[in-house]
PDB file of C-alpha atoms in Angstrom:
ATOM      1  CA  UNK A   1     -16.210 -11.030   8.922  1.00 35.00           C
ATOM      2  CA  UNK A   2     -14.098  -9.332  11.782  1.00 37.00           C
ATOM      3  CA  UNK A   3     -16.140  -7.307  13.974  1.00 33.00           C
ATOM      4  CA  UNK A   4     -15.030  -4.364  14.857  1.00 33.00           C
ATOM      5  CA  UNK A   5     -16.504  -1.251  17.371  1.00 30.00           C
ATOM      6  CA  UNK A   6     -16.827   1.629  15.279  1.00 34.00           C
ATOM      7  CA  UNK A   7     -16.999   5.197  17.131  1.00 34.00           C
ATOM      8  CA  UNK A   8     -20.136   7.639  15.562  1.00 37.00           C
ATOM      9  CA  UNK A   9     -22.645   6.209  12.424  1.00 40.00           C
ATOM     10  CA  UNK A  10     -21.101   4.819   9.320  1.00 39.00           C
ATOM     11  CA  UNK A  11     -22.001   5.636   6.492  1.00 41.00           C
ATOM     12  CA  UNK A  12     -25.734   4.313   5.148  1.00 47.00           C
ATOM     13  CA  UNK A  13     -25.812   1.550   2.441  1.00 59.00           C
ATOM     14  CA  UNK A  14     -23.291  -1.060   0.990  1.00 86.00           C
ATOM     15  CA  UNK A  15     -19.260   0.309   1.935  1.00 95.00           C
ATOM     16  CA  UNK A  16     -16.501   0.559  -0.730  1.00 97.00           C
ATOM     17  CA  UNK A  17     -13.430   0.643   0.398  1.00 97.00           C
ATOM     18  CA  UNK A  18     -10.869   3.068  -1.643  1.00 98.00           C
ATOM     19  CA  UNK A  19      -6.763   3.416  -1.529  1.00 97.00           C
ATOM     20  CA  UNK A  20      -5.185   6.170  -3.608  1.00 98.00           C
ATOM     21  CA  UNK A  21      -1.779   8.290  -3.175  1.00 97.00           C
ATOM     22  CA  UNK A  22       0.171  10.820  -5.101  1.00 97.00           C
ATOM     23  CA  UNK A  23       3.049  12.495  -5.314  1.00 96.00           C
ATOM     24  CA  UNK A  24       2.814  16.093  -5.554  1.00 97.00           C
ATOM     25  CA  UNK A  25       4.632  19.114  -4.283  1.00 97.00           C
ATOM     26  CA  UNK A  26       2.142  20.669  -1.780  1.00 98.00           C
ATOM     27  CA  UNK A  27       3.513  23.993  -0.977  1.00 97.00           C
ATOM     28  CA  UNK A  28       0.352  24.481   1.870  1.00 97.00           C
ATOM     29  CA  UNK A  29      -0.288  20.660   3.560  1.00 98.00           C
ATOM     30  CA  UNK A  30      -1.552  22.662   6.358  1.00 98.00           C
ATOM     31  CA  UNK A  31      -4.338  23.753   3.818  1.00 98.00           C
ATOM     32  CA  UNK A  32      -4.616  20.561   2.471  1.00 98.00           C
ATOM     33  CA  UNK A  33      -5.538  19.292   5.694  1.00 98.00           C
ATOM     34  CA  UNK A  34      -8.628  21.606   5.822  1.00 98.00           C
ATOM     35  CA  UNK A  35      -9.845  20.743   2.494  1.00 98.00           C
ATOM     36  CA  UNK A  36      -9.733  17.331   3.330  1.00 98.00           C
ATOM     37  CA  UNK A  37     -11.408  17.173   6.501  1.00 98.00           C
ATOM     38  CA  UNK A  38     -14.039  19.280   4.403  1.00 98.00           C
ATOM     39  CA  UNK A  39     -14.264  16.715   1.801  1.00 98.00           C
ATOM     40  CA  UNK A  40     -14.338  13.541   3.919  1.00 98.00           C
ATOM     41  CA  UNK A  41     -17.273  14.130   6.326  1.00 96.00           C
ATOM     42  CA  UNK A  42     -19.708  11.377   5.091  1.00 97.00           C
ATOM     43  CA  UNK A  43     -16.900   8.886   4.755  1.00 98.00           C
ATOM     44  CA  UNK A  44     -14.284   6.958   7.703  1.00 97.00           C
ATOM     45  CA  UNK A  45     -10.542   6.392   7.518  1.00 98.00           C
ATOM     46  CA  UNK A  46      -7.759   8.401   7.434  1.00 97.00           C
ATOM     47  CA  UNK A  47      -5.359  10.306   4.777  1.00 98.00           C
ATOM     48  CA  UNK A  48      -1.741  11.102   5.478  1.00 98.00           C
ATOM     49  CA  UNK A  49      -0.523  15.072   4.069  1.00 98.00           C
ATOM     50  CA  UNK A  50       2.744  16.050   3.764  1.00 97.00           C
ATOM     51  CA  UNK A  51       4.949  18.374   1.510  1.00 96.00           C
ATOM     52  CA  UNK A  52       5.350  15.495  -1.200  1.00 96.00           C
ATOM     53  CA  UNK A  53       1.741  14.582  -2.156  1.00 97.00           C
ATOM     54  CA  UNK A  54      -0.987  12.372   0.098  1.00 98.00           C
ATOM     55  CA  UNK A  55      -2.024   9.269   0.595  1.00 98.00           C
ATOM     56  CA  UNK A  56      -5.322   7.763   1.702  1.00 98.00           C
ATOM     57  CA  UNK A  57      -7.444   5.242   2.575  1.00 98.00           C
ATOM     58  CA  UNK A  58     -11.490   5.798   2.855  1.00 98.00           C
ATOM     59  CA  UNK A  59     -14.563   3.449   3.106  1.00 98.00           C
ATOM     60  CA  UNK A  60     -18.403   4.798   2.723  1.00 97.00           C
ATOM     61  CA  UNK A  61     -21.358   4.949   0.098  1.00 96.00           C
ATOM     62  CA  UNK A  62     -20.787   4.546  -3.205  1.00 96.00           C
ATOM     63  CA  UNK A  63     -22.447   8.152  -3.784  1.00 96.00           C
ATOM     64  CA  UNK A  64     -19.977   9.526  -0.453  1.00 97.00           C
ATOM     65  CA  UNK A  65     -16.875   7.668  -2.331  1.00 98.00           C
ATOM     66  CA  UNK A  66     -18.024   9.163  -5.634  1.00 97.00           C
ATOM     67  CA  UNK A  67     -18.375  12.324  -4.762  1.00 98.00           C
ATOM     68  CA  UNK A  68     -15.245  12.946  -2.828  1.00 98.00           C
ATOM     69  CA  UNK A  69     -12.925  11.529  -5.706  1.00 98.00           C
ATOM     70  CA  UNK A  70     -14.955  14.230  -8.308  1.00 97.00           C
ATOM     71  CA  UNK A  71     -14.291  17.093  -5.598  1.00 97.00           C
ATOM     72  CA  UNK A  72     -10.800  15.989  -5.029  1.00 98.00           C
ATOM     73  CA  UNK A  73     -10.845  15.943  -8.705  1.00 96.00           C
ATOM     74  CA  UNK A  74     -11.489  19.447  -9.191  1.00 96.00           C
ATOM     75  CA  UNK A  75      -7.959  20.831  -7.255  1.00 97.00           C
ATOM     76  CA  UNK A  76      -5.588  19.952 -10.495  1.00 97.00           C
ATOM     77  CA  UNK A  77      -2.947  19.012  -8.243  1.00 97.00           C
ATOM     78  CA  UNK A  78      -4.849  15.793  -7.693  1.00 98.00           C
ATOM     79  CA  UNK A  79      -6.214  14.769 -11.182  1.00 96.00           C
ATOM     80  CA  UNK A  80      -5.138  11.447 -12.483  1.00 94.00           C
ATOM     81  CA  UNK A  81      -5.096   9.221  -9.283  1.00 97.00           C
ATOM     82  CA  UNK A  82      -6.032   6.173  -9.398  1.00 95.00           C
ATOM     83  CA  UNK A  83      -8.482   4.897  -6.729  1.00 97.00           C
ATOM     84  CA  UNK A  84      -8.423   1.920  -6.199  1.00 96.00           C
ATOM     85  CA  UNK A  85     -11.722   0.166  -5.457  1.00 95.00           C
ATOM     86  CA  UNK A  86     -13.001  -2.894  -3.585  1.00 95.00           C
ATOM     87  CA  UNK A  87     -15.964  -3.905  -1.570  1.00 92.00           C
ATOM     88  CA  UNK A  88     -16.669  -4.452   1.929  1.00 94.00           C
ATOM     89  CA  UNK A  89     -18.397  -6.783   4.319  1.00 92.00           C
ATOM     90  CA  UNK A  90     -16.859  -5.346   7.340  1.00 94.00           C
ATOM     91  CA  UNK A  91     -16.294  -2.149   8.075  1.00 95.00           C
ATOM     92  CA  UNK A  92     -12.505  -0.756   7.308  1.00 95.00           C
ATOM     93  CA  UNK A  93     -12.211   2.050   9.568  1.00 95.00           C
ATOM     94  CA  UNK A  94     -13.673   3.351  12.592  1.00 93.00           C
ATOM     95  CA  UNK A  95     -13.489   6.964  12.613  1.00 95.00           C
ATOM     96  CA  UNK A  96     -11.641   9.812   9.738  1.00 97.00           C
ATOM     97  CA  UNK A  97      -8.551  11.711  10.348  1.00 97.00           C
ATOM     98  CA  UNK A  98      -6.553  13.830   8.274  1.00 98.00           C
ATOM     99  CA  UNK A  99      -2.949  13.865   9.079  1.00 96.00           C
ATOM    100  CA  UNK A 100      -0.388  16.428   8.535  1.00 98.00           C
ATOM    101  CA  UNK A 101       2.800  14.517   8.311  1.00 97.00           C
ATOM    102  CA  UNK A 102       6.383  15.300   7.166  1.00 95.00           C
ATOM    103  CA  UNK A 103       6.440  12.011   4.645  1.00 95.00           C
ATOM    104  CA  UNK A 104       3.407  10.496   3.018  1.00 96.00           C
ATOM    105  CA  UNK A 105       5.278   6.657   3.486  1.00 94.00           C
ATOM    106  CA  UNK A 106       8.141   6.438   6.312  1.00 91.00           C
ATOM    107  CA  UNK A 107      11.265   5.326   3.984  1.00 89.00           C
ATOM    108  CA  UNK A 108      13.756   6.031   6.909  1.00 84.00           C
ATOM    109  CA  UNK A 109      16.232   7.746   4.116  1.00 89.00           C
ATOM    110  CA  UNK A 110      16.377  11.619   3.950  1.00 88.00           C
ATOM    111  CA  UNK A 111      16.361  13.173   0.954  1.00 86.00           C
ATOM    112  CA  UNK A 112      14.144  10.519  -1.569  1.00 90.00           C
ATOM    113  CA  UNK A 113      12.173  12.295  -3.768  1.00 90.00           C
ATOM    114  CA  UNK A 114      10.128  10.187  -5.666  1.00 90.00           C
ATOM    115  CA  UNK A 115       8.689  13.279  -7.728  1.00 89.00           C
ATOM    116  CA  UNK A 116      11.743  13.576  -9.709  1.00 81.00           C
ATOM    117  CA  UNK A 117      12.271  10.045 -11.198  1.00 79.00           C
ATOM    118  CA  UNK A 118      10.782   6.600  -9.933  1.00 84.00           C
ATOM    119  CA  UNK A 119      11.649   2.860 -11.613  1.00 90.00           C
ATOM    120  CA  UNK A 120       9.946   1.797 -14.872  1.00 94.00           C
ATOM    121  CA  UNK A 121       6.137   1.525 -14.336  1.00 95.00           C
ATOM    122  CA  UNK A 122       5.163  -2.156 -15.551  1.00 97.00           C
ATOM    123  CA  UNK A 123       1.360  -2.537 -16.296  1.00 98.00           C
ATOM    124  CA  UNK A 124      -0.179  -5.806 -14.891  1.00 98.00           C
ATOM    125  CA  UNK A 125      -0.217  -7.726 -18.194  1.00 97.00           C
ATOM    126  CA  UNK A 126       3.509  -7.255 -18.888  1.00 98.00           C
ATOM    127  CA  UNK A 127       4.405  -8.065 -14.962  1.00 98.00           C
ATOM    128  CA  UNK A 128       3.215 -11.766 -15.375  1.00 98.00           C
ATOM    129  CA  UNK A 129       5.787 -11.750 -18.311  1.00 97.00           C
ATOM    130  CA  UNK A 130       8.273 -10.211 -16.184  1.00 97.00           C
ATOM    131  CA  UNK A 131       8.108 -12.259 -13.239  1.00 97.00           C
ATOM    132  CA  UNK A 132       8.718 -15.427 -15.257  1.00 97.00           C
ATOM    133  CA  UNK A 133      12.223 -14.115 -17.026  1.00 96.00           C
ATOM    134  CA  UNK A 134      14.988 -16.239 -15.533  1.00 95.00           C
ATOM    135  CA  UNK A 135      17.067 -12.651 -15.806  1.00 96.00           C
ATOM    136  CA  UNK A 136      14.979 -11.043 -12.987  1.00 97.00           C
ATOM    137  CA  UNK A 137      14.966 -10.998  -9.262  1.00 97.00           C
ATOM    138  CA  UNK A 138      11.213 -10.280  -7.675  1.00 98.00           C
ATOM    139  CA  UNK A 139      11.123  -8.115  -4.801  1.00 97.00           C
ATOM    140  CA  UNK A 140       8.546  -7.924  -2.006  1.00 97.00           C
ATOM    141  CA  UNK A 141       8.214  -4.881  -0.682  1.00 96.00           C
ATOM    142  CA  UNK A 142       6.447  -5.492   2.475  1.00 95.00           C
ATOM    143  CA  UNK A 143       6.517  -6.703   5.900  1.00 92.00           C
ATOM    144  CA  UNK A 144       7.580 -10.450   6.250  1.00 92.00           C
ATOM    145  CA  UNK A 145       4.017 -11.072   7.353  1.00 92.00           C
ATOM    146  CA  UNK A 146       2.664  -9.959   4.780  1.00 95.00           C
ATOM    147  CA  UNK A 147       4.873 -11.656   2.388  1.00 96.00           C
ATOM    148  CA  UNK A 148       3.916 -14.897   4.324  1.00 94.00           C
ATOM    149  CA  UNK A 149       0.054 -14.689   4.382  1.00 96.00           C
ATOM    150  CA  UNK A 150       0.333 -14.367   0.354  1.00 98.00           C
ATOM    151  CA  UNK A 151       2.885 -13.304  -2.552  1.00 98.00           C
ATOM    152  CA  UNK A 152       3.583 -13.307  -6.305  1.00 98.00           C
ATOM    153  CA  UNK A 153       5.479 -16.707  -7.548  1.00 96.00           C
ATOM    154  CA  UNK A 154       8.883 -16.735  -6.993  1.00 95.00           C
ATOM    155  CA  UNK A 155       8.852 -13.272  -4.819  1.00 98.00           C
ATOM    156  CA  UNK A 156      11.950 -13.310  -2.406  1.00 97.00           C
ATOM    157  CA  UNK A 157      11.144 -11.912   1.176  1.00 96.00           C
ATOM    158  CA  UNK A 158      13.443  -9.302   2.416  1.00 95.00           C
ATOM    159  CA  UNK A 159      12.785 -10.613   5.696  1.00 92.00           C
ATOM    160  CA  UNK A 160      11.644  -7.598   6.981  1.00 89.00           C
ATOM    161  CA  UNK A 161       9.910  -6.349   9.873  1.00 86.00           C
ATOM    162  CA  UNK A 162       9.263  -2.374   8.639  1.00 86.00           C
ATOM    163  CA  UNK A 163       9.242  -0.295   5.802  1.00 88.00           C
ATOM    164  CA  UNK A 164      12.180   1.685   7.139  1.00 86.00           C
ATOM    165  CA  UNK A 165      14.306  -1.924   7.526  1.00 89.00           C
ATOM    166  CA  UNK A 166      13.906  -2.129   3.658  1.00 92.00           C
ATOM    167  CA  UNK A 167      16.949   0.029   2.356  1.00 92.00           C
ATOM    168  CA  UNK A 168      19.364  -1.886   4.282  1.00 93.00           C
ATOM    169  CA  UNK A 169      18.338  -5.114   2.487  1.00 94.00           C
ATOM    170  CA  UNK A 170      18.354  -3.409  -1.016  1.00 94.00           C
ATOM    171  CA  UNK A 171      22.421  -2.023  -0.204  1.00 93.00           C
ATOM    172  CA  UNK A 172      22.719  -5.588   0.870  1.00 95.00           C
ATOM    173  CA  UNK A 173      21.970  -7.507  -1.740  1.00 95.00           C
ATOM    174  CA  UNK A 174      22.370  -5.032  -5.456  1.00 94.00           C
ATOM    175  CA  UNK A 175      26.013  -5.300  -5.779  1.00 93.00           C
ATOM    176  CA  UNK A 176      25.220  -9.142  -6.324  1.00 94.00           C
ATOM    177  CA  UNK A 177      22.506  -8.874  -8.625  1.00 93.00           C
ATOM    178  CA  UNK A 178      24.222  -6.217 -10.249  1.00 91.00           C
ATOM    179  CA  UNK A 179      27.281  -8.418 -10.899  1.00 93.00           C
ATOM    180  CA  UNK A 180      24.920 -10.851 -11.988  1.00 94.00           C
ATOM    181  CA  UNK A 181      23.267  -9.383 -14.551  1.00 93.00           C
ATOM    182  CA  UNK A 182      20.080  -9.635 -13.119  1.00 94.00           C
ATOM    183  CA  UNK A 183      17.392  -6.697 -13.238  1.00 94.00           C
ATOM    184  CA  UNK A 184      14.977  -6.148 -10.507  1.00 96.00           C
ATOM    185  CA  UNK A 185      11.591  -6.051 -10.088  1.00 97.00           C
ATOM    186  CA  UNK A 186       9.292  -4.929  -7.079  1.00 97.00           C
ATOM    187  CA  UNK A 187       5.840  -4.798  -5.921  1.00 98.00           C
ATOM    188  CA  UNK A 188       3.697  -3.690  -2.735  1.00 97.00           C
ATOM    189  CA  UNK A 189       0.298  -3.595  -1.938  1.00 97.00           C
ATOM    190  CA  UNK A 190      -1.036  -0.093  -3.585  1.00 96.00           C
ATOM    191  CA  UNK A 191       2.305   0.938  -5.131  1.00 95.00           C
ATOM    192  CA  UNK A 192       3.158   4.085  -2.894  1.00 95.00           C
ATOM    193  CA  UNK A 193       6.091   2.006  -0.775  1.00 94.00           C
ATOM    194  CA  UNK A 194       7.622   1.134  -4.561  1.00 95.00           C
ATOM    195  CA  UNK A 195       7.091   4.588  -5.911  1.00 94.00           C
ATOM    196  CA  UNK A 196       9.357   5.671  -3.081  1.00 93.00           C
ATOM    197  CA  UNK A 197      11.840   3.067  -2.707  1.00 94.00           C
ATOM    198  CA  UNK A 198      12.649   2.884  -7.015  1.00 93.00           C
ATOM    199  CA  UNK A 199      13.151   6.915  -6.221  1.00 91.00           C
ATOM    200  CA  UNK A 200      15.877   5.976  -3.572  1.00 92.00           C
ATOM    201  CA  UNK A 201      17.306   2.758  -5.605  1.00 91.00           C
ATOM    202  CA  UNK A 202      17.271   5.334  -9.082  1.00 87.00           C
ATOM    203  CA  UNK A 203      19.835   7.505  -7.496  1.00 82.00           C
ATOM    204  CA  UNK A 204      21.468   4.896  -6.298  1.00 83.00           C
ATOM    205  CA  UNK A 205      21.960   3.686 -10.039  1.00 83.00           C
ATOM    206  CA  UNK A 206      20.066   0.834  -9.832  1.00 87.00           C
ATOM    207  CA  UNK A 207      17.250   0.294 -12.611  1.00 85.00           C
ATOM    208  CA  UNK A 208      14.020  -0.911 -10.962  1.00 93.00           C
ATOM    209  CA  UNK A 209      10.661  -2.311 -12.361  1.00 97.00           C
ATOM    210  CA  UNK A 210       7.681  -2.062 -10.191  1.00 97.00           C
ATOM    211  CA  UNK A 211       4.028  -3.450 -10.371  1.00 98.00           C
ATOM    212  CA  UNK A 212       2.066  -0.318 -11.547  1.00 96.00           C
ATOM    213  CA  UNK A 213      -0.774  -0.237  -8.963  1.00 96.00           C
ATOM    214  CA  UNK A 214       0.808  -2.769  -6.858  1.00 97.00           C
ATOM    215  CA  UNK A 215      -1.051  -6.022  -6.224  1.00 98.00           C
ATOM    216  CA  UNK A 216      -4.535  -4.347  -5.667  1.00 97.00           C
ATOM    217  CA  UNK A 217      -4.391  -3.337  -9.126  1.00 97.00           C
ATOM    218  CA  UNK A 218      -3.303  -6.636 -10.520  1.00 98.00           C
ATOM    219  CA  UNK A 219      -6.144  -8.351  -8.751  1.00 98.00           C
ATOM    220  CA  UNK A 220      -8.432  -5.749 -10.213  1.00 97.00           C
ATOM    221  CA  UNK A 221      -6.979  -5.691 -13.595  1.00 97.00           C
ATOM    222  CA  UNK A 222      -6.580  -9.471 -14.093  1.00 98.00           C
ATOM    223  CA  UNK A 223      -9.286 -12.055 -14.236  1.00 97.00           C
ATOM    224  CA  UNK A 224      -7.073 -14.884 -13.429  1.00 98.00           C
ATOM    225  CA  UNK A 225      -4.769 -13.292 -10.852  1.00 98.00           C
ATOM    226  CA  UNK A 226      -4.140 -16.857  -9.043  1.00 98.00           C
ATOM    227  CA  UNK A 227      -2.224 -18.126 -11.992  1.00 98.00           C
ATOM    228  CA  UNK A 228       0.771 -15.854 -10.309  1.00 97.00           C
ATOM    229  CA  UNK A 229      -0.414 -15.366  -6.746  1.00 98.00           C
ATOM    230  CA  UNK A 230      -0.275 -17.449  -4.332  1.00 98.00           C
ATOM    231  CA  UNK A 231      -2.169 -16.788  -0.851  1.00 98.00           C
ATOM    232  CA  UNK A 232      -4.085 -13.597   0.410  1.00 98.00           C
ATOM    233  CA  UNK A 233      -3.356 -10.417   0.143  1.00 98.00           C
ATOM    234  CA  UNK A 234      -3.039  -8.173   3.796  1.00 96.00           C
ATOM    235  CA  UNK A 235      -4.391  -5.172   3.868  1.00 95.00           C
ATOM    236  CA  UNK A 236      -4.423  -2.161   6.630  1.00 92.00           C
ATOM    237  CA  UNK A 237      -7.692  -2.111   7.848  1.00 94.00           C
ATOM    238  CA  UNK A 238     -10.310  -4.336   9.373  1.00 93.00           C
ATOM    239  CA  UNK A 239     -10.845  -6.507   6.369  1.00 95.00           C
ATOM    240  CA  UNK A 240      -7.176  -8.202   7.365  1.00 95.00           C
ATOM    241  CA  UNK A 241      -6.865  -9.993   4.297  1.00 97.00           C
ATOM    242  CA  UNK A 242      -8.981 -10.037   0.574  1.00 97.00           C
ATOM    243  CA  UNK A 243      -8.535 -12.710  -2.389  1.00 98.00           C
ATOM    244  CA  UNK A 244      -7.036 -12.321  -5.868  1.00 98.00           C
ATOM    245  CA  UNK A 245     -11.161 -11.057  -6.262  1.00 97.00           C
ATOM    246  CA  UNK A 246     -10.737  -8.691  -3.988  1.00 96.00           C
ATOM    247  CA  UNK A 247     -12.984 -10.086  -1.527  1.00 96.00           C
ATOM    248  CA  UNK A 248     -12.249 -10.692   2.253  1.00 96.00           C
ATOM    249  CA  UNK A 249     -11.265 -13.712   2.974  1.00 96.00           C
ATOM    250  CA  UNK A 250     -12.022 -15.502   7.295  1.00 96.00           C
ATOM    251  CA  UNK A 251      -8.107 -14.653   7.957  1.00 95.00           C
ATOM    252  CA  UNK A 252      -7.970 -13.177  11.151  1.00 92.00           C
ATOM    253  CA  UNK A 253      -5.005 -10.709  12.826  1.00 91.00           C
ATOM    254  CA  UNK A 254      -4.068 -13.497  15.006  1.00 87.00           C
ATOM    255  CA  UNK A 255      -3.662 -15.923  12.044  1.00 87.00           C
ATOM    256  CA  UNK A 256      -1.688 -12.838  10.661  1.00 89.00           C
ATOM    257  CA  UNK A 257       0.855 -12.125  13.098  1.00 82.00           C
ATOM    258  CA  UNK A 258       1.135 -15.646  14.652  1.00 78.00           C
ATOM    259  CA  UNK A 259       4.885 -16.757  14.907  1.00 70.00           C
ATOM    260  CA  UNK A 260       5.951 -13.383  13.811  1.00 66.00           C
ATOM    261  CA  UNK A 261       8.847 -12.039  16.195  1.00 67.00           C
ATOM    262  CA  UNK A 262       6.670  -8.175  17.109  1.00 62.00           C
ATOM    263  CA  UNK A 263       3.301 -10.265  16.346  1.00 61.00           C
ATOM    264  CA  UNK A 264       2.243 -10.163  20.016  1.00 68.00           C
ATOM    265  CA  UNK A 265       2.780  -6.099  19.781  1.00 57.00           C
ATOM    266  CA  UNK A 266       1.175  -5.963  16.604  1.00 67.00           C
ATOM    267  CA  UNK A 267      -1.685  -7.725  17.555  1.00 64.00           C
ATOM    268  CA  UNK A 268      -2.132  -5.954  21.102  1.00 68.00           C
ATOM    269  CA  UNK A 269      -1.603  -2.195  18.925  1.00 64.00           C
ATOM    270  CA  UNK A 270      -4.303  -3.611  16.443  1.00 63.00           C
ATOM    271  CA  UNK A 271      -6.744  -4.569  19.016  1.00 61.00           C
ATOM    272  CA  UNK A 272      -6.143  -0.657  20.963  1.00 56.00           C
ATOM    273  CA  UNK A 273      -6.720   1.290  17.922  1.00 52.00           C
ATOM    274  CA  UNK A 274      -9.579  -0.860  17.234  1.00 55.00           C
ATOM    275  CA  UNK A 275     -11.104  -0.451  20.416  1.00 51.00           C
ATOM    276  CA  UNK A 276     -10.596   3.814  20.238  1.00 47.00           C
ATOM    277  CA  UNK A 277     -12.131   3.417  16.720  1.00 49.00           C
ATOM    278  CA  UNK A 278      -8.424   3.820  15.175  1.00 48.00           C
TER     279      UNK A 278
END
């Protein structure tokens, strides 16, 4: 457990953590924003709004968690998401903030629009068939650290250090697998950083697969989710790290960002937000 100080009361009774994003066009974020902040009282964390959909991450009660995805539910811009449960020992988050933001991930392209046409969606089952084909090059598509604390068998790391480093690897690297017949495959954490970069790589001509759910849903979805991962799996909060069970694992930030050329800033911007309650 990683103790954390949390700013105001939690939320009574056992927490479940929830991640969930969609894209959307959202021709009023700004009143998006309100009925959020509405909606999220009895819960902590924080959800990003912007023009092209939102994206979230909450922890509280069962009953709070349940009955903000049926409210959300209700605004038929946001039916179908998939939330994406686990449990929690610690708490995530330390306060709840709504953001109004111009992107829902950071991409560092202009233009991407991932609600017109994203890479082929590739359900969990017919990823560990995927991943295996001698014909196909697996992408991380995270942070070096995370790719180093845990990863999918034979994942290559970009050997990046942000999101918005990621493109330049991709125009790096497709002409080769391109002239080599090889077809791509991708995955991230909750699949919003996918959704957005098989937009980019779609106009770009490239076909993409991508993990449908990203790894949180394969660990969810598949009983025997070691069998293809190896390690832990980061996550954004103050859980740091959960198993192929989706339980947190004793991983701490400093075991995290240790040897990791910004892991001295990370760790020092980790420890302020967690001491303001993030």
């Amino acid at each position: 457990m990683h103790p954390i100080s949390v700013s105001g009361q939690p939320p009574s009774g056992a927490l479940v953590h929830i991640s969930f994003y969609k894209f959307v066009r959202l021709d009023d974020p700004d009143a998006v924003v309100l009925q959020l902040r509405a909606l999220t009282h009895a819960l902590l964390g924080s959800i990003l709004v912007a023009e092209e959909g939102i994206n979230g991450v909450l922890a509280g009660s069962a009953a709070a968690v349940d009955a903000f995805e049926q409210a959300l539910g209700i605004d038929a811009r946001f039916t179908g998401i998939d939330f994406k449960r686990s449990p929690c020992s610690t708490p995530p988050f330390g306060r709840m903030k709504v953001h109004r933001k111009t992107e829902i991930v950071f991409m560092g392209v202009d233009g991407v629009d991932a609600l017109r046409q994203t890479g082929i969606a590739v359900s969990p089952q017919q990823w560990r068939e995927l991943i295996a084909a001698d014909d196909v090059v697996v992408i991380d598509n995270r942070n070096s650290f995370e790719y180093r604390l845990g990863k999918f068998n034979n994942a290559v790391d970009p050997q990046v250090a942000n999101f918005r480093d990621f493109p330049k690897y991709i125009e790096a690297n497709a002409p080769a697998w391109q002239a080599a017949g090889k077809r791509v495959a991708m995955y991230c954490t909750g699949g919003i950083r996918c959704e957005k970069t098989s937009a980019w790589m779609h106009d770009m001509g490239i076909e993409i697969y991508q993990l449908e759910g990203g790894i949180l849903n394969y660990f969810r979805t598949m009983p025997d989710a070691e069998k293809d991962w190896q390690g832990e799996c980061f996550v954004f909060d103050n859980r740091i790290a959960l198993d192929t069970t989706l339980q947190e694992t004793e991983t701490t930030l400093d075991d995290v960002y240790d040897g990791e050329p910004d892991g001295e800033w990370r760790l020092q911007r980790a420890r302020r937000l967690d001491q303001s309650g993030q």
